[in-house]
Amino acid sequence: QVTLVESGGGPVQAGGTLKLSCKASGITYNSHCVAWFRQTPGQEREAVAAIRSGSGGTYYADAVAGRFIVLQDSDTTFALRMNNLAPEDTAVYYCAANSGGPCGQSWAHTWRYTTWGQGTQVTVSS
């Protein structure tokens, strides 16, 4: 069974950088798609980025491409490095993992993921 725990959120000023971490247990090397989503009150959860564990294939939403980097720091830790943050990046950020297999073209859909972390708040002030 896969479990995920996010950390690294907090307040940051616009233009700043923040790195979120997602500690995974029960994950098998090179067998899962791990994604980051974010959500603001009253809005649907929005895909941010994803990475195939082991192989390193990455996917990005247009809103963050060129500013955010998704990476795998170790066999069980994934990260989202967020550069040049803007107030519209303020949200609760979640990491998620599928039950196995590649990310694929449907990586941005919440239904692809069976395990979610508890979320970590990121607040960007102008």
XYZ file of N, CA and C in Angstrom:
378
model
N 0.838 -1.184 0.000
C 0.000 0.000 0.000
C 0.885 1.250 0.000
N 0.562 2.185 -0.872
C 1.331 3.420 -0.995
C 0.750 4.481 -0.072
N 1.610 5.176 0.646
C 1.199 6.348 1.407
C 2.106 7.506 1.024
N 1.551 8.707 1.077
C 2.268 9.916 0.664
C 2.145 10.981 1.733
N 3.257 11.668 2.012
C 3.253 12.755 2.980
C 3.988 13.944 2.370
N 3.267 15.065 2.218
C 3.877 16.277 1.668
C 4.462 17.135 2.782
N 5.438 17.937 2.407
C 6.004 18.924 3.317
C 6.622 20.042 2.488
N 6.941 21.142 3.146
C 7.661 22.213 2.482
C 6.839 23.430 2.129
N 5.547 23.384 2.372
C 4.723 24.553 2.071
C 4.957 25.665 3.069
N 4.361 26.821 2.774
C 4.498 27.958 3.665
C 4.288 29.258 2.919
N 4.536 30.367 3.593
C 4.390 31.674 2.938
C 5.662 32.034 2.166
N 5.480 32.731 1.071
C 6.610 33.184 0.261
C 6.176 34.430 -0.503
N 7.116 35.285 -0.790
C 6.792 36.493 -1.549
C 6.817 36.205 -3.047
N 6.074 36.985 -3.780
C 6.053 36.850 -5.233
C 7.468 36.958 -5.788
N 7.762 36.085 -6.746
C 9.099 36.024 -7.311
C 10.029 35.067 -6.592
N 9.583 34.570 -5.450
C 10.407 33.676 -4.657
C 10.338 32.232 -5.104
N 11.036 31.396 -4.368
C 11.151 29.969 -4.679
C 10.769 29.145 -3.471
N 10.134 28.020 -3.739
C 9.749 27.094 -2.683
C 9.901 25.689 -3.234
N 10.317 24.759 -2.391
C 10.443 23.364 -2.806
C 9.564 22.499 -1.919
N 8.630 21.816 -2.532
C 7.773 20.885 -1.825
C 8.347 19.476 -1.941
N 8.170 18.692 -0.916
C 8.616 17.294 -0.934
C 7.435 16.370 -0.705
N 7.534 15.191 -1.264
C 6.507 14.160 -1.111
C 7.227 12.861 -0.780
N 7.065 12.429 0.469
C 7.712 11.195 0.912
C 6.733 10.044 0.675
N 7.177 9.082 -0.105
C 6.319 7.955 -0.460
C 6.795 6.680 0.214
N 5.867 5.919 0.714
C 6.187 4.583 1.226
C 5.350 3.569 0.465
N 5.915 2.404 0.242
C 5.190 1.378 -0.486
C 5.273 1.515 -1.987
N 6.111 2.451 -2.457
C 6.210 2.671 -3.896
C 7.345 1.830 -4.460
N 7.130 1.296 -5.631
C 8.127 0.463 -6.279
C 8.831 1.275 -7.356
N 10.146 1.200 -7.336
C 10.952 1.963 -8.293
C 10.493 1.682 -9.715
N 10.353 2.756 -10.491
C 10.044 2.678 -11.909
C 8.685 2.035 -12.174
N 7.731 2.242 -11.299
C 6.452 1.598 -11.540
C 5.240 2.493 -11.302
N 5.461 3.746 -10.934
C 4.334 4.617 -10.615
C 4.460 5.963 -11.306
N 3.317 6.575 -11.510
C 3.279 7.978 -11.896
C 2.953 8.768 -10.628
N 3.790 9.741 -10.302
C 3.568 10.603 -9.136
C 3.313 12.020 -9.639
N 2.210 12.577 -9.206
C 1.798 13.891 -9.718
C 1.597 14.880 -8.590
N 1.643 16.134 -8.956
C 1.317 17.237 -8.049
C 0.069 17.925 -8.580
N -0.864 18.160 -7.680
C -2.066 18.911 -7.969
C -2.156 20.068 -6.986
N -3.002 21.033 -7.303
C -3.255 22.110 -6.356
C -4.728 22.460 -6.383
N -5.170 23.048 -5.279
C -6.587 23.369 -5.158
C -6.765 24.610 -4.311
N -7.647 25.484 -4.774
C -8.035 26.663 -4.011
C -9.496 26.501 -3.610
N -9.951 27.216 -2.591
C -11.325 27.058 -2.112
C -12.351 27.270 -3.209
N -13.278 26.342 -3.318
C -14.346 26.458 -4.293
C -13.977 26.045 -5.701
N -12.732 25.644 -5.893
C -12.280 25.262 -7.228
C -11.948 23.771 -7.276
N -11.957 23.226 -8.479
C -11.564 21.826 -8.647
C -10.050 21.683 -8.509
N -9.646 20.486 -8.171
C -8.221 20.206 -8.053
C -7.600 20.261 -9.459
N -6.474 20.972 -9.544
C -5.836 21.267 -10.831
C -4.481 20.579 -10.910
N -4.227 19.909 -12.032
C -2.934 19.253 -12.205
C -1.829 20.271 -12.408
N -0.689 20.003 -11.817
C 0.463 20.895 -11.920
C 1.591 20.221 -12.706
N 1.993 19.039 -12.274
C 3.108 18.344 -12.911
C 3.078 16.877 -12.506
N 3.803 16.065 -13.253
C 3.881 14.648 -12.929
C 5.222 14.093 -13.373
N 5.618 12.982 -12.743
C 6.873 12.333 -13.082
C 6.689 10.821 -12.971
N 7.298 10.106 -13.912
C 7.288 8.660 -13.846
C 8.429 8.226 -12.948
N 8.126 7.537 -11.856
C 9.169 7.130 -10.919
C 10.161 6.226 -11.633
N 11.430 6.479 -11.384
C 12.497 5.690 -11.975
C 12.976 6.212 -13.309
N 12.080 6.351 -14.271
C 12.501 6.759 -15.608
C 12.656 8.259 -15.735
N 11.930 9.007 -14.903
C 12.084 10.456 -14.894
C 11.314 11.213 -15.949
N 10.466 10.562 -16.709
C 9.657 11.277 -17.676
C 8.756 12.276 -16.967
N 8.696 13.516 -17.455
C 7.961 14.564 -16.758
C 6.877 15.183 -17.621
N 5.891 15.747 -16.939
C 4.754 16.397 -17.574
C 4.447 17.663 -16.791
N 4.032 18.726 -17.503
C 3.741 19.996 -16.853
C 2.470 20.617 -17.411
N 1.735 21.263 -16.520
C 0.621 22.090 -16.967
C 1.178 23.370 -17.578
N 0.448 23.926 -18.529
C 0.911 25.144 -19.201
C 1.152 26.291 -18.205
N 0.345 26.333 -17.162
C 0.428 27.454 -16.219
C 1.746 27.481 -15.445
N 2.436 26.341 -15.387
C 3.659 26.292 -14.577
C 4.890 25.911 -15.396
N 4.715 25.539 -16.646
C 5.850 25.125 -17.480
C 6.877 26.256 -17.543
N 8.129 25.900 -17.337
C 9.197 26.883 -17.349
C 9.466 27.522 -15.994
N 8.545 27.339 -15.044
C 8.752 27.893 -13.693
C 8.903 26.788 -12.642
N 8.158 25.718 -12.802
C 8.180 24.614 -11.843
C 8.974 23.447 -12.417
N 9.620 22.710 -11.522
C 10.350 21.503 -11.918
C 9.930 20.360 -11.007
N 9.515 19.252 -11.596
C 9.161 18.066 -10.817
C 10.331 17.095 -10.908
N 10.711 16.536 -9.789
C 11.863 15.647 -9.795
C 11.731 14.570 -8.735
N 12.567 13.574 -8.875
C 12.628 12.501 -7.895
C 13.964 12.620 -7.187
N 13.905 12.949 -5.897
C 15.131 13.174 -5.132
C 15.791 11.864 -4.703
N 14.974 10.837 -4.495
C 15.499 9.535 -4.086
C 14.490 8.485 -4.521
N 14.747 7.241 -4.167
C 13.810 6.180 -4.551
C 12.408 6.434 -4.019
N 12.306 7.131 -2.891
C 11.000 7.286 -2.252
C 10.601 8.727 -2.008
N 11.358 9.681 -2.480
C 11.030 11.088 -2.255
C 10.944 11.827 -3.575
N 9.843 12.521 -3.743
C 9.598 13.324 -4.937
C 9.500 14.782 -4.525
N 9.772 15.663 -5.455
C 9.796 17.075 -5.108
C 9.203 17.916 -6.228
N 8.753 19.083 -5.844
C 8.284 20.091 -6.794
C 8.987 21.391 -6.443
N 9.905 21.784 -7.300
C 10.611 23.050 -7.108
C 9.866 24.133 -7.858
N 9.429 25.129 -7.121
C 8.594 26.179 -7.703
C 9.375 27.484 -7.712
N 9.667 27.982 -8.886
C 10.424 29.215 -9.062
C 9.513 30.340 -9.537
N 9.945 31.550 -9.289
C 9.217 32.742 -9.759
C 7.724 32.640 -9.409
N 7.458 32.389 -8.165
C 6.080 32.201 -7.720
C 5.273 33.489 -7.848
N 3.993 33.306 -8.120
C 3.063 34.419 -8.258
C 1.876 34.199 -7.321
N 1.162 35.267 -6.980
C 0.015 35.115 -6.078
C -0.998 34.075 -6.556
N -1.143 33.927 -7.855
C -2.098 32.933 -8.368
C -1.639 31.495 -8.159
N -0.422 31.304 -7.687
C 0.045 29.961 -7.338
C -0.377 29.562 -5.925
N -0.975 30.491 -5.199
C -1.456 30.190 -3.858
C -2.505 29.095 -3.900
N -2.283 28.032 -3.123
C -3.195 26.888 -3.137
C -2.702 25.863 -2.123
N -3.525 24.857 -1.901
C -3.066 23.659 -1.209
C -2.526 22.717 -2.274
N -1.314 22.262 -2.081
C -0.666 21.385 -3.052
C -0.684 19.951 -2.527
N -1.056 19.043 -3.413
C -1.154 17.626 -3.078
C -0.246 16.819 -3.994
N 0.381 15.794 -3.456
C 0.996 14.820 -4.336
C 0.101 13.592 -4.392
N 0.192 12.883 -5.493
C -0.673 11.739 -5.735
C 0.100 10.688 -6.510
N -0.276 9.441 -6.325
C 0.375 8.347 -7.039
C -0.677 7.431 -7.636
N -0.398 6.916 -8.818
C -1.318 5.934 -9.381
C -0.973 4.547 -8.832
N -1.746 3.574 -9.212
C -1.544 2.227 -8.684
C -0.447 1.467 -9.425
N 0.066 2.102 -10.473
C 1.139 1.473 -11.234
C 1.036 1.861 -12.687
N 2.169 1.834 -13.391
C 2.154 2.146 -14.801
C 2.574 3.566 -15.097
N 2.695 3.902 -16.376
C 3.185 5.218 -16.782
C 2.159 6.319 -16.525
N 2.619 7.551 -16.713
C 1.732 8.688 -16.538
C 0.767 8.792 -17.723
N 1.303 8.782 -18.922
C 0.460 8.816 -20.105
C -0.222 10.146 -20.325
N -1.024 10.180 -21.386
C -1.682 11.426 -21.776
C -2.759 11.858 -20.800
N -3.230 10.962 -19.946
C -4.268 11.324 -18.980
C -3.682 11.691 -17.626
N -2.416 12.049 -17.588
C -1.751 12.307 -16.308
C -2.415 13.413 -15.503
N -3.105 14.328 -16.153
C -3.666 15.491 -15.466
C -5.045 15.246 -14.854
N -5.552 14.063 -14.978
C -6.889 13.763 -14.464
C -6.797 13.129 -13.085
N -7.605 13.627 -12.152
C -7.538 13.115 -10.783
C -7.895 11.631 -10.706
N -8.724 11.165 -11.612
C -9.160 9.768 -11.524
C -8.034 8.790 -11.797
N -6.893 9.271 -12.332
C -5.751 8.393 -12.599
C -5.022 7.973 -11.333
N -5.324 8.628 -10.223
C -4.518 8.443 -9.016
C -5.330 7.817 -7.895
N -4.717 6.840 -7.243
C -5.415 6.098 -6.199
C -4.986 6.482 -4.800
N -3.856 7.189 -4.685
C -3.358 7.568 -3.366
C -3.023 9.051 -3.362
N -3.447 9.738 -2.308
C -3.228 11.173 -2.175
C -2.608 11.483 -0.824
N -1.772 12.503 -0.815
C -1.262 13.010 0.435
C -2.275 13.936 1.086
N -1.894 14.480 2.234
C -2.817 15.323 3.003
C -2.814 16.772 2.537
N -1.829 17.128 1.733
C -1.751 18.491 1.205
C -0.882 19.398 2.054
N -0.309 20.401 1.410
C 0.489 21.412 2.102
C 0.169 22.776 1.505
N -0.051 23.754 2.364
C -0.496 25.081 1.928
C 0.690 25.905 1.428
N 0.519 26.515 0.276
C 1.476 27.478 -0.257
C 0.758 28.806 -0.412
N 1.312 29.851 0.178
C 0.706 31.173 0.110
C 1.731 32.154 -0.434
N 1.415 32.750 -1.579
C 2.315 33.688 -2.225
C 1.738 35.085 -2.084
N 2.493 35.979 -1.482
C 2.033 37.351 -1.280
C 2.690 38.274 -2.298
N 1.939 39.279 -2.693
C 2.462 40.229 -3.695
C 3.226 41.352 -3.037
